[in-house]
JSON list of C-alpha atoms and ligand atoms in Angstrom, two decimals:
[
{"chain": "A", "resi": 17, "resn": "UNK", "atom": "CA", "xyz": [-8.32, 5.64, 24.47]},
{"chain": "A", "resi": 18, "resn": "UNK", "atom": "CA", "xyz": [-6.34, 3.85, 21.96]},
{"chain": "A", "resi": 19, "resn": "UNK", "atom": "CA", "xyz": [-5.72, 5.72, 18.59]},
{"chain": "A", "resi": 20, "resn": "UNK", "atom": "CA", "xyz": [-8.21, 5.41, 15.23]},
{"chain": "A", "resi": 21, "resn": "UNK", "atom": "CA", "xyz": [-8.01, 6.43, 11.54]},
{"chain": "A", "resi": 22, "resn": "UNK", "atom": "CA", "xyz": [-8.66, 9.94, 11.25]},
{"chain": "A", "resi": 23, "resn": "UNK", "atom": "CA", "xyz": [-7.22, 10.68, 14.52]},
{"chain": "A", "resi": 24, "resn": "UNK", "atom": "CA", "xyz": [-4.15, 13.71, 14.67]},
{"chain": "A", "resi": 25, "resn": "UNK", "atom": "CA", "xyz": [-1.29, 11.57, 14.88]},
{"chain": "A", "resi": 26, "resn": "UNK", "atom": "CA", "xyz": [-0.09, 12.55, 18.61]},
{"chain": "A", "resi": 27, "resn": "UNK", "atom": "CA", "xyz": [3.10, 14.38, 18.66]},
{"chain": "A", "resi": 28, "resn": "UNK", "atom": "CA", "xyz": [5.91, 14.05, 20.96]},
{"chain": "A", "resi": 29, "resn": "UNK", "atom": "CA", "xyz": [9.46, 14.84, 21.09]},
{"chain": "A", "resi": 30, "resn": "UNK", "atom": "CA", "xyz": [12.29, 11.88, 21.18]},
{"chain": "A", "resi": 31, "resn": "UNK", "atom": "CA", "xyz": [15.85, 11.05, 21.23]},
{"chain": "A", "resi": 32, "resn": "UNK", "atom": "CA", "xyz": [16.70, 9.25, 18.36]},
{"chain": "A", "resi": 33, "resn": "UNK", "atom": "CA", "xyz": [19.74, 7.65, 16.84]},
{"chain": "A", "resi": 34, "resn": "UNK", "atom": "CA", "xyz": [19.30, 10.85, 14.08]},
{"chain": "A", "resi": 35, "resn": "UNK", "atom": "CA", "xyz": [19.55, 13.33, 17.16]},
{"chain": "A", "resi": 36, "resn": "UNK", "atom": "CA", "xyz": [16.52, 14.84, 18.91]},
{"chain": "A", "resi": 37, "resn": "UNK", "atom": "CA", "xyz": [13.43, 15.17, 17.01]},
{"chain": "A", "resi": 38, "resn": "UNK", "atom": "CA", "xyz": [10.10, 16.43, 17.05]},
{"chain": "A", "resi": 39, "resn": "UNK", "atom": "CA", "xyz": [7.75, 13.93, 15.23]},
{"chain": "A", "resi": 40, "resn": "UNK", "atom": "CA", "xyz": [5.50, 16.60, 13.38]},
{"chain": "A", "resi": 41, "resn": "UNK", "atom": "CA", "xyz": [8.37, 18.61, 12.07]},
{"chain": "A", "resi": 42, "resn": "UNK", "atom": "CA", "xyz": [10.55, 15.61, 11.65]},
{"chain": "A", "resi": 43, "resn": "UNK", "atom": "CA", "xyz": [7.60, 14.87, 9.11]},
{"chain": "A", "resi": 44, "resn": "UNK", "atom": "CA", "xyz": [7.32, 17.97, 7.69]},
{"chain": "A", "resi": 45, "resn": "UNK", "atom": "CA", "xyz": [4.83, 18.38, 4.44]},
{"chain": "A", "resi": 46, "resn": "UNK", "atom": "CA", "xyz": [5.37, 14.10, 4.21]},
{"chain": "A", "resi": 47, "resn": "UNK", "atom": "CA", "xyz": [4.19, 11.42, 4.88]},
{"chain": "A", "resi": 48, "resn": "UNK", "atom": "CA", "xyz": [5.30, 9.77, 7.81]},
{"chain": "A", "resi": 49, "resn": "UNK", "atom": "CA", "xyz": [5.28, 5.67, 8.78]},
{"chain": "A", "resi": 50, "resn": "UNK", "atom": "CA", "xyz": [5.86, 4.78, 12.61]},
{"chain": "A", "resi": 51, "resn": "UNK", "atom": "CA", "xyz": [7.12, 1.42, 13.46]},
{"chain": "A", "resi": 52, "resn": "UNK", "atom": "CA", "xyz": [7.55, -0.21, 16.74]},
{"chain": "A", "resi": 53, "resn": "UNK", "atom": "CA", "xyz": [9.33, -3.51, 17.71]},
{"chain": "A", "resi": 54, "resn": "UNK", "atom": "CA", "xyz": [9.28, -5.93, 20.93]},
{"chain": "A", "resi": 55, "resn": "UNK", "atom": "CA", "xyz": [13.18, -4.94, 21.59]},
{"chain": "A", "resi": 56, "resn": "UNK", "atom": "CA", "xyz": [16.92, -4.26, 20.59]},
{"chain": "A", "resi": 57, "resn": "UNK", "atom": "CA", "xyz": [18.94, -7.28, 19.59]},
{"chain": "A", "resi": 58, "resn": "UNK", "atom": "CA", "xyz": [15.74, -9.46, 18.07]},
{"chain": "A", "resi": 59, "resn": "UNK", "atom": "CA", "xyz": [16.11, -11.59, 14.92]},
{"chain": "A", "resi": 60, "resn": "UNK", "atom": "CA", "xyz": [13.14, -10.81, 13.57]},
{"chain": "A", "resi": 61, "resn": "UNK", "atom": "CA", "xyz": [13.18, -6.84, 14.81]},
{"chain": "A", "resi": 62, "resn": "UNK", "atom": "CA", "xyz": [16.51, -7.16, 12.79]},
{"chain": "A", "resi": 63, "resn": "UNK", "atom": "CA", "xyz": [15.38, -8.10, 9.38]},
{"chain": "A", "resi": 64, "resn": "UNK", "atom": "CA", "xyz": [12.62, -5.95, 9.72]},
{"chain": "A", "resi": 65, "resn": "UNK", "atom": "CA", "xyz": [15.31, -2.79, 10.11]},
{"chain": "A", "resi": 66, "resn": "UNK", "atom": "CA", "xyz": [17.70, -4.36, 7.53]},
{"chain": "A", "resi": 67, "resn": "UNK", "atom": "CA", "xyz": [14.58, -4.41, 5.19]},
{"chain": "A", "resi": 68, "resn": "UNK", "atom": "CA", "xyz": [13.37, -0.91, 5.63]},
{"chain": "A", "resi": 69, "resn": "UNK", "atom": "CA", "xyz": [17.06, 0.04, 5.14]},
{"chain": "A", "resi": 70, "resn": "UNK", "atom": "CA", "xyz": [17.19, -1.89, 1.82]},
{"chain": "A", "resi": 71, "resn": "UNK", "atom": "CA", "xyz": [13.80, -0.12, 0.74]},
{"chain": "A", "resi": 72, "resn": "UNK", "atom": "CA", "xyz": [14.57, 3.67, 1.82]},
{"chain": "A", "resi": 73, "resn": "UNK", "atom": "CA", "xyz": [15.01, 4.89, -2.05]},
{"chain": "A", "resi": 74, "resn": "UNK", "atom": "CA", "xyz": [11.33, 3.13, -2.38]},
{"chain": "A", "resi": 75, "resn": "UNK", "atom": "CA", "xyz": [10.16, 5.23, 0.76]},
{"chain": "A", "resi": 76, "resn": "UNK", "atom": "CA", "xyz": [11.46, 8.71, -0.55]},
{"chain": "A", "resi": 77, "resn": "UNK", "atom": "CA", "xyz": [10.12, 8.08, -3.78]},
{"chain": "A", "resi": 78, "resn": "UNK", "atom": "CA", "xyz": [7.03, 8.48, -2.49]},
{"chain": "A", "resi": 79, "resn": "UNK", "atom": "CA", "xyz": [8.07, 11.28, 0.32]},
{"chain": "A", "resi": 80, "resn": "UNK", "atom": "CA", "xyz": [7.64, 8.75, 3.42]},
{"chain": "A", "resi": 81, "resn": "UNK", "atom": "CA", "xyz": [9.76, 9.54, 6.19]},
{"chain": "A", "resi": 82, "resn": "UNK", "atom": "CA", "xyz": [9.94, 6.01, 8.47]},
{"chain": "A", "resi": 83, "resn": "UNK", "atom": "CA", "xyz": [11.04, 6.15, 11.73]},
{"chain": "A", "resi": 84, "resn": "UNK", "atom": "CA", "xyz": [11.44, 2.80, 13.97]},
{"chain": "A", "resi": 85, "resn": "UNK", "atom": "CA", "xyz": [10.53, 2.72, 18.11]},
{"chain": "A", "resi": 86, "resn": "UNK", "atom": "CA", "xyz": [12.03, 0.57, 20.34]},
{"chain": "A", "resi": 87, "resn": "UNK", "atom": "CA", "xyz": [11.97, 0.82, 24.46]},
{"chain": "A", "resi": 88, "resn": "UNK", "atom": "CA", "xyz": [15.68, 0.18, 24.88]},
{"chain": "A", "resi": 89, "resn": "UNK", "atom": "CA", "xyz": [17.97, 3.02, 25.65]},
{"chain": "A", "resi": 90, "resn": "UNK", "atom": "CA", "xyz": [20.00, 5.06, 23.08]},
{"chain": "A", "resi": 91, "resn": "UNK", "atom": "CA", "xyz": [23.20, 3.68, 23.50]},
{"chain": "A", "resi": 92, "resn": "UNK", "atom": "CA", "xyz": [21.58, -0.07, 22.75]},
{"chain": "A", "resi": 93, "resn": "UNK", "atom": "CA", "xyz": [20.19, 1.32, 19.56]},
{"chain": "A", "resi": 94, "resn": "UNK", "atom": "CA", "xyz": [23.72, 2.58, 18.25]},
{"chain": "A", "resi": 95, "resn": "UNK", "atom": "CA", "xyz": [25.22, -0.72, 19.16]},
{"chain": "A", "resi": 96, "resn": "UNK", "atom": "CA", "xyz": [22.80, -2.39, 17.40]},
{"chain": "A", "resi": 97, "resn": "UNK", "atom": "CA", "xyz": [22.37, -0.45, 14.13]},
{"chain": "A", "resi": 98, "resn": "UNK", "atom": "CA", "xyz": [26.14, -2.03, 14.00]},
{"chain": "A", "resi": 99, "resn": "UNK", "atom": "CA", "xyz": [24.66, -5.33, 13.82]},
{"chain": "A", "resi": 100, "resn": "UNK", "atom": "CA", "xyz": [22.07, -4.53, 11.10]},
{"chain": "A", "resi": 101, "resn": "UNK", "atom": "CA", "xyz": [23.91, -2.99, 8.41]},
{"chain": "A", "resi": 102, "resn": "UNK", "atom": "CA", "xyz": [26.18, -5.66, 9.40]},
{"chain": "A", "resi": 103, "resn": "UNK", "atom": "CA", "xyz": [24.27, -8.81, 8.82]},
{"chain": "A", "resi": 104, "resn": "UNK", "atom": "CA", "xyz": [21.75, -7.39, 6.75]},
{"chain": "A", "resi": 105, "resn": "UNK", "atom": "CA", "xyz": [23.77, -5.26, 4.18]},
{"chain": "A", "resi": 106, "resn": "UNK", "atom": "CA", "xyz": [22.15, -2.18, 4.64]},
{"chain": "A", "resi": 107, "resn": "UNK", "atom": "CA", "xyz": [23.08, 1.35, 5.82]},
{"chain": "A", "resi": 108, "resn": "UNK", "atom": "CA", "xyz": [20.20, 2.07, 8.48]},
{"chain": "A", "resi": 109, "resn": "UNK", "atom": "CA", "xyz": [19.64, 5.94, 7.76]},
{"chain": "A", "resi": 110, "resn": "UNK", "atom": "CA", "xyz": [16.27, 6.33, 9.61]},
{"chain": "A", "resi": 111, "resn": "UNK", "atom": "CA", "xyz": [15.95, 7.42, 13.00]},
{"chain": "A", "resi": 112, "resn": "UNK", "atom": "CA", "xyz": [15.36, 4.91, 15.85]},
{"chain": "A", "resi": 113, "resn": "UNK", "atom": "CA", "xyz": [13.93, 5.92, 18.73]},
{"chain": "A", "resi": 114, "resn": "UNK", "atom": "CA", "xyz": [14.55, 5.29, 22.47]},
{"chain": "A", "resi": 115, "resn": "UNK", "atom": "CA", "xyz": [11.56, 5.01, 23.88]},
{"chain": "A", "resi": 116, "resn": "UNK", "atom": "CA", "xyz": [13.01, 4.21, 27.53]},
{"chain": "A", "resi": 117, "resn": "UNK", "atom": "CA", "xyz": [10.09, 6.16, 29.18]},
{"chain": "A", "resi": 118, "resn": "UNK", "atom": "CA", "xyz": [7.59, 4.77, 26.80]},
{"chain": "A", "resi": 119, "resn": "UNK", "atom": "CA", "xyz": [6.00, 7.94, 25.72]},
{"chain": "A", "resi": 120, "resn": "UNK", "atom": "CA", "xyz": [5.57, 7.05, 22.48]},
{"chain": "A", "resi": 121, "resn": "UNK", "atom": "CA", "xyz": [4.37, 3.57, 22.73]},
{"chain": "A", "resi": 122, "resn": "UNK", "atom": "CA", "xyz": [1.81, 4.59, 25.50]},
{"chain": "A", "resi": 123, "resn": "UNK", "atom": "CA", "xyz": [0.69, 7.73, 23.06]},
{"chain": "A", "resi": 124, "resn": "UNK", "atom": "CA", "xyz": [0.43, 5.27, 20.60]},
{"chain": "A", "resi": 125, "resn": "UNK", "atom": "CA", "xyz": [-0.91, 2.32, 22.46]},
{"chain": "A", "resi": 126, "resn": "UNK", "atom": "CA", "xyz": [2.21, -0.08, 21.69]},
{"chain": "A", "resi": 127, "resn": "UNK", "atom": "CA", "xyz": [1.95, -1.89, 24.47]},
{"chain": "A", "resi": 128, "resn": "UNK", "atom": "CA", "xyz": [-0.76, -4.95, 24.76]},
{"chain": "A", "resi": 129, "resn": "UNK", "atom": "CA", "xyz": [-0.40, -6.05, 28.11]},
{"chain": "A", "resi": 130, "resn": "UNK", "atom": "CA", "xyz": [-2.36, -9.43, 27.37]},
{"chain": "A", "resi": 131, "resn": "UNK", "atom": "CA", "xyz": [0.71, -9.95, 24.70]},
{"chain": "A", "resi": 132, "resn": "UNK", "atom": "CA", "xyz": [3.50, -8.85, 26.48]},
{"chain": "A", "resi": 133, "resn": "UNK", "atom": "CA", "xyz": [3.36, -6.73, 29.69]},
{"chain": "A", "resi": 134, "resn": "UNK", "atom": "CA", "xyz": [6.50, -4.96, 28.70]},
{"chain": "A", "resi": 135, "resn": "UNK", "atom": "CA", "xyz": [7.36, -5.23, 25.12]},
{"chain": "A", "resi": 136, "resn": "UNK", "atom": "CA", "xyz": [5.85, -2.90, 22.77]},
{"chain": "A", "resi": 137, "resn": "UNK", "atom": "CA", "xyz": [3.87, -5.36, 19.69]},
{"chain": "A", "resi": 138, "resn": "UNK", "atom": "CA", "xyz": [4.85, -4.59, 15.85]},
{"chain": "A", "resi": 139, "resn": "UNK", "atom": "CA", "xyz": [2.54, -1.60, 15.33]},
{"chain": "A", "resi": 140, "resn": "UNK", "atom": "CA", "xyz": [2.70, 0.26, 12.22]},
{"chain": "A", "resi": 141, "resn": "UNK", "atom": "CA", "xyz": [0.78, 3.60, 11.54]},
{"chain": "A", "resi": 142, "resn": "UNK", "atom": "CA", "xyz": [1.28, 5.40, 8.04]},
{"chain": "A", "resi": 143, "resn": "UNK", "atom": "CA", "xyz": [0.60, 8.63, 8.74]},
{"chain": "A", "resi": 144, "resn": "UNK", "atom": "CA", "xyz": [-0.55, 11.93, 6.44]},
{"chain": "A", "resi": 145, "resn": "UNK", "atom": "CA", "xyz": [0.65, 15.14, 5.48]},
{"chain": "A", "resi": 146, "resn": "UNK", "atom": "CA", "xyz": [-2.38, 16.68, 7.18]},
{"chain": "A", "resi": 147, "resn": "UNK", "atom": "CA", "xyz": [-1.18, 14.69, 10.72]},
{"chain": "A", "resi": 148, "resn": "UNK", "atom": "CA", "xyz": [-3.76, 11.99, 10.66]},
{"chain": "A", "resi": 149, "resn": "UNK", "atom": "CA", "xyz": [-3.39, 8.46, 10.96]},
{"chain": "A", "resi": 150, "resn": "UNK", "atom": "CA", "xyz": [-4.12, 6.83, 7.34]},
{"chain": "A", "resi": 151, "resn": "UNK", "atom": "CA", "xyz": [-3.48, 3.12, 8.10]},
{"chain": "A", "resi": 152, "resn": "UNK", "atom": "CA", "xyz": [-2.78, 1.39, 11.16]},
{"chain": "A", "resi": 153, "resn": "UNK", "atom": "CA", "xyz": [-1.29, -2.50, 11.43]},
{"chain": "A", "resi": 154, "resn": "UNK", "atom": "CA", "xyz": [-0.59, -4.79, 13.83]},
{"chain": "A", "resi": 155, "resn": "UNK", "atom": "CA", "xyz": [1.43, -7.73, 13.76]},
{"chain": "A", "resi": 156, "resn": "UNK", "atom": "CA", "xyz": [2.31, -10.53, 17.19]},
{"chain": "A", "resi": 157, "resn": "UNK", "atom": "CA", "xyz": [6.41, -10.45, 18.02]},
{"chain": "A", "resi": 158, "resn": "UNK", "atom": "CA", "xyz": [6.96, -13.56, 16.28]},
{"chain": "A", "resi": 159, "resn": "UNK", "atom": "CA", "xyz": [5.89, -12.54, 13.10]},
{"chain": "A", "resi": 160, "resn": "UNK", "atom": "CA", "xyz": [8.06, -10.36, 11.08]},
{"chain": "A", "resi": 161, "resn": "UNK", "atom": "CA", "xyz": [6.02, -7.39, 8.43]},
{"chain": "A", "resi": 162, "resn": "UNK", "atom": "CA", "xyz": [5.90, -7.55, 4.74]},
{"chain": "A", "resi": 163, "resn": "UNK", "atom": "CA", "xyz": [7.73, -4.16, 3.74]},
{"chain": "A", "resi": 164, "resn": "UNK", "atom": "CA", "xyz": [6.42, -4.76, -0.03]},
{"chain": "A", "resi": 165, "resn": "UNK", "atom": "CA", "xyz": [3.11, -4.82, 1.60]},
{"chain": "A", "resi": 166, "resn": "UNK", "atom": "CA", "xyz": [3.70, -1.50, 3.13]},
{"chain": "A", "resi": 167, "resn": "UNK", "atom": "CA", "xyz": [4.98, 0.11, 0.13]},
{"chain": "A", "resi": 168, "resn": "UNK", "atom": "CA", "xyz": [1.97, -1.51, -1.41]},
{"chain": "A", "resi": 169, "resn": "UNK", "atom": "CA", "xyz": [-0.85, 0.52, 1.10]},
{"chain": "A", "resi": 170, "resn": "UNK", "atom": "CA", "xyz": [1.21, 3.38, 0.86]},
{"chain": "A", "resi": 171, "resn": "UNK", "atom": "CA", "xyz": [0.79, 3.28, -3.35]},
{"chain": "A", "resi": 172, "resn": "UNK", "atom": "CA", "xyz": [-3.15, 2.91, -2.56]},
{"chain": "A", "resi": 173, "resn": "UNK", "atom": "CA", "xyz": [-2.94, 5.91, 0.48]},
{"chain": "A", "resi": 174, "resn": "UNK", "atom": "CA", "xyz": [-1.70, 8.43, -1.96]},
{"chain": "A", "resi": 175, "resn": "UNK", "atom": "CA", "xyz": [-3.69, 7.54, -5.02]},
{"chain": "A", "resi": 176, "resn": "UNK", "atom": "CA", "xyz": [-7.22, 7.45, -3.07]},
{"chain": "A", "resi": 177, "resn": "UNK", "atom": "CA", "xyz": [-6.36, 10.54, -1.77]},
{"chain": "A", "resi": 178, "resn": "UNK", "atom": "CA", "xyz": [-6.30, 12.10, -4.94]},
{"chain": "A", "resi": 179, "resn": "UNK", "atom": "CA", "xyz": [-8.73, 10.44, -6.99]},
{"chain": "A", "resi": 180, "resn": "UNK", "atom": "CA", "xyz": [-12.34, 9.32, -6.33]},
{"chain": "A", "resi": 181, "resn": "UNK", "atom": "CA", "xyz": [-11.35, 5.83, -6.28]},
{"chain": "A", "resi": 182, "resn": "UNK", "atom": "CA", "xyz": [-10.46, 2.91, -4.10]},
{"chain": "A", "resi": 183, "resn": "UNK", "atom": "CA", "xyz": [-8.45, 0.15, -4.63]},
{"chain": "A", "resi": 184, "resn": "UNK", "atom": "CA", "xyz": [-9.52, -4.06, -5.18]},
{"chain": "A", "resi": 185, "resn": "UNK", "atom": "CA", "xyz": [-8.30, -6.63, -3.22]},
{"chain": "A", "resi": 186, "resn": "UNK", "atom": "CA", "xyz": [-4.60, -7.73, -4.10]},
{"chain": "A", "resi": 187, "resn": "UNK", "atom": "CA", "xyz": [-4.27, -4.57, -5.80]},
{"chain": "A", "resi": 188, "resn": "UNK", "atom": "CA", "xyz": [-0.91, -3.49, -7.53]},
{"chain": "A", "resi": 189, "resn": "UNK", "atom": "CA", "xyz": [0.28, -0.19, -9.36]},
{"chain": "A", "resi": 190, "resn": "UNK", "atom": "CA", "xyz": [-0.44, 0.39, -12.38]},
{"chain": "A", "resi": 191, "resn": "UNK", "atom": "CA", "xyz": [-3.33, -1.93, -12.26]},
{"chain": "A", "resi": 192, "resn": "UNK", "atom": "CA", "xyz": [-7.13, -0.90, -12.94]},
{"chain": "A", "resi": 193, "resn": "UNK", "atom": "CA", "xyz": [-8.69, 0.34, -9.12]},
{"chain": "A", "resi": 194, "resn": "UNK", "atom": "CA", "xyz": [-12.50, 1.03, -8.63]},
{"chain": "A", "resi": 195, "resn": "UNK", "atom": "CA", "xyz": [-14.54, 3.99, -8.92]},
{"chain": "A", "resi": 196, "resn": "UNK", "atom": "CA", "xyz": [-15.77, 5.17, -5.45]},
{"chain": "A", "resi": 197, "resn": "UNK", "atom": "CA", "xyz": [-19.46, 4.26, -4.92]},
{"chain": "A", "resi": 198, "resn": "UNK", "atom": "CA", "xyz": [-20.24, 7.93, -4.08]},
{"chain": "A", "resi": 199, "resn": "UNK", "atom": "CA", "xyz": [-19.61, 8.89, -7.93]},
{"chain": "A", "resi": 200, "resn": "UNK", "atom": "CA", "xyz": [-22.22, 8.10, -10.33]},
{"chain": "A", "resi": 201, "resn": "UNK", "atom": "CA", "xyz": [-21.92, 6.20, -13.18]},
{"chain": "A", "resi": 202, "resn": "UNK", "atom": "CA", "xyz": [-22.84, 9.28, -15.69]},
{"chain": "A", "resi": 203, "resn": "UNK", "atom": "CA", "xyz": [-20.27, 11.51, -13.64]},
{"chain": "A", "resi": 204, "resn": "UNK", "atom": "CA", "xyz": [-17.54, 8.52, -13.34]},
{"chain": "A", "resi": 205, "resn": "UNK", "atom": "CA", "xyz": [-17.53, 8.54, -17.22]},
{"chain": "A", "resi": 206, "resn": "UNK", "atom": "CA", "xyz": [-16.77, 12.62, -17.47]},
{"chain": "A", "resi": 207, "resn": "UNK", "atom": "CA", "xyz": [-14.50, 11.91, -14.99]},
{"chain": "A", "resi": 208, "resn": "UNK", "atom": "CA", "xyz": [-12.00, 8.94, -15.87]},
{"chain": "A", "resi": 209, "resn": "UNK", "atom": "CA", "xyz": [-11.74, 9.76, -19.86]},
{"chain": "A", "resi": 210, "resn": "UNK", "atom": "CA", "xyz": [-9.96, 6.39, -19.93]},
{"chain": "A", "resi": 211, "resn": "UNK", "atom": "CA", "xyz": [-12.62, 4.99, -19.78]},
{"chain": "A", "resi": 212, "resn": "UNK", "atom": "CA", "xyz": [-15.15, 3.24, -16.86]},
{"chain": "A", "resi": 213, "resn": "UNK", "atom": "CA", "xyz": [-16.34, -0.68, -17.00]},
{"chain": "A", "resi": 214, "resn": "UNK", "atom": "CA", "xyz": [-19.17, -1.48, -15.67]},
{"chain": "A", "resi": 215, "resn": "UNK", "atom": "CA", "xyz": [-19.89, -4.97, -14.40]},
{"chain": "A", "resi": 216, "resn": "UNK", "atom": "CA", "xyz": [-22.61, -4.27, -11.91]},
{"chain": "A", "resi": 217, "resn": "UNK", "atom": "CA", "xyz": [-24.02, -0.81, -10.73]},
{"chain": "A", "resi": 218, "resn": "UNK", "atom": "CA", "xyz": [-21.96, -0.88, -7.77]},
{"chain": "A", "resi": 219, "resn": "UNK", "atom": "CA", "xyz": [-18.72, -2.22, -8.90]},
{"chain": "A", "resi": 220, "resn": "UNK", "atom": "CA", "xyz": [-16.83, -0.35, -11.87]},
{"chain": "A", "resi": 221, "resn": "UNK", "atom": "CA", "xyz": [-13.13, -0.15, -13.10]},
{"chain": "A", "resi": 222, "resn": "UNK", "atom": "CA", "xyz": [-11.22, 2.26, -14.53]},
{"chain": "A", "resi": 223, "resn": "UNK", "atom": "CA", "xyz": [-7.59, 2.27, -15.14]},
{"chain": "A", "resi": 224, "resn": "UNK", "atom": "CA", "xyz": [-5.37, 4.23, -12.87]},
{"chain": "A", "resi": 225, "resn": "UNK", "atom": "CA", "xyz": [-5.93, 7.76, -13.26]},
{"chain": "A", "resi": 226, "resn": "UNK", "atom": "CA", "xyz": [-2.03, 9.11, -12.45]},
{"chain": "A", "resi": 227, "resn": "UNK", "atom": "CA", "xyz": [-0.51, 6.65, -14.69]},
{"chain": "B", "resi": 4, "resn": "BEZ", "atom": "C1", "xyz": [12.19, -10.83, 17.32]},
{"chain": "B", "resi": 4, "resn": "BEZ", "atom": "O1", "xyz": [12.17, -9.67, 16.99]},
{"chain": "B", "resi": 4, "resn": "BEZ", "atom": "O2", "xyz": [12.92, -11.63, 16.78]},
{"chain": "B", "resi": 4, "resn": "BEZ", "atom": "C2", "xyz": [11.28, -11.34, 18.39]},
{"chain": "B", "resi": 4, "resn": "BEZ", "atom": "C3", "xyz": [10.97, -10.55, 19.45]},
{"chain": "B", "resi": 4, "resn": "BEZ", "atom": "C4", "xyz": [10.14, -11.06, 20.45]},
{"chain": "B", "resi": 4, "resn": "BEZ", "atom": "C5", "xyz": [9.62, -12.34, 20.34]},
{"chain": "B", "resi": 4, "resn": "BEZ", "atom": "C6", "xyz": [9.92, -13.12, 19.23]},
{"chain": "B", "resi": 4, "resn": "BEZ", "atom": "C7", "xyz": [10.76, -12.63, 18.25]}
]
C-alpha cells in the first residue's frame, strides 16, 4: 500500500555517493526531504540537483537534510555529479542514492507504472523529526520542481508544528497565517498577544507567532 501523511517514513539502508547510509540515522533529530528523479544524465533531473545544491545553506538553516534517489548505479551518479556542479555552478554535497535494486522507490512507491514502467516519477516527501511523512509531492518527468516552493512548505511544516496555526494560500514568512479552527476565539486572543483579527468566526489572522 502506497505511503500517506502520518505514516513512519520506511527506513532502509543505501549506497550513496556520501558512502553507505542508513536513512533514519542519516536524519538524525532533522528533518529529512527525499527526492527521486526519472534517471542519471536528464536535463531537467540536472537543474533540479544543481538547484538543491545552490539552496543547501537555505536547507540547513532550517535543519533539512535532502537526499536525491535515482535507479542508476553508483558509478553513474559520480560521473554525473561531475556534470552538475559543472554546468550548474554548484558543489552537490548531498547524498545521491543508487537505487539499482529499487528498494527505495518500491518502499516509497516511486514507480507509476501507468507513467513509466521503469523510471521512478519526481516524488518528494519532507519528512519529520519524529519519522513521519509531513508532505508528500508529485510531479510528471517533464516537469522540473520549484525548490523555493519547497523551502516555502518546509517554512509552513515547522511553524504549524509549533503553533496552533495554519497557513493561507500563497503564504510567505513573515506574513500573517491563521488561527487553527480548533482554538476559540476567547482562547486565540490569550494566546497570540499580537493580536487576532477576526473577519468571520471561522477565519482569523494573527501575525506570525516566531517572528
Ligand atoms: C529530465 O530529467 O530531463 C527528463 C527525464 C525524463 C523525461 C523527460 C525529462
Amino acid at each position: 500500500m502506497s505511503l500517506r501523511l502520518g505514516d513512519t517514513a520506511p527506513n532502509f539502508k543505501a549506497v550513496t555517493t556520501e558512502g553507505e547510509i542508513d536513512f533514519h540515522e542519516y536524519l538524525g533529530n532533522g528533518w529529512g526531504i527525499l527526492f527521486s528523479h526519472p534517471a542519471d544524465f536528464t536535463p531537467v533531473c540536472t537543474t533540479e540537483l544543481g538547484k538543491t545544491a545552490l539552496l543547501q545553506e537555505e536547507f540547513a538553516k532550517r535543519n533539512v537534510k535532502v537526499l536525491a534517489v535515482s535507479i542508476d548505479p553508483i558509478d553513474k551518479h559520480f560521473a554525473w555529479r561531475k556534470d552538475i556542479d559543472e554546468t550548474q555552478h554548484c558543489s552537490v554535497g548531498f547524498p545521491i542514492i543508487a537505487d539499482e535494486d529499487r528498494n527505495v522507490a518500491t518502499l516509497y512507491d516511486m514507480i507509476h507504472p501507468n507513467a513509466s514502467a521503469t523510471a521512478t516519477v519526481r516524488s518528494l516527501f519532507v519528512i519529520g523529526p519524529d519519522k513521519t511523512v509531513k508532505l508528500m509531492i508529485t510531479y510528471p518527468a517533464s516537469t522540473g520542481r520549484n525548490f523555493n516552493e519547497v523551502l516555502r512548505v518546509v517554512d509552513s511544516l515547522q511553524l504549524t508544528a509549533n503553533y496552533s496555526v495554519a497557513t493561507p494560500a500563497d503564504w510567505k514568512e513573515g506574513e500573517d497565517v491563521i488561527v487553527v479552527p480548533a482554538v476559540s476565539t476567547e482562547d486565540a486572543i490569550k494566546k497570540f498577544p499580537k493580536g487576532v483579527k477576526v473577519i468571520k468566526p471561522y477565519l482569523r489572522y494573527t501575525p506570525q507567532p516566531d517572528k
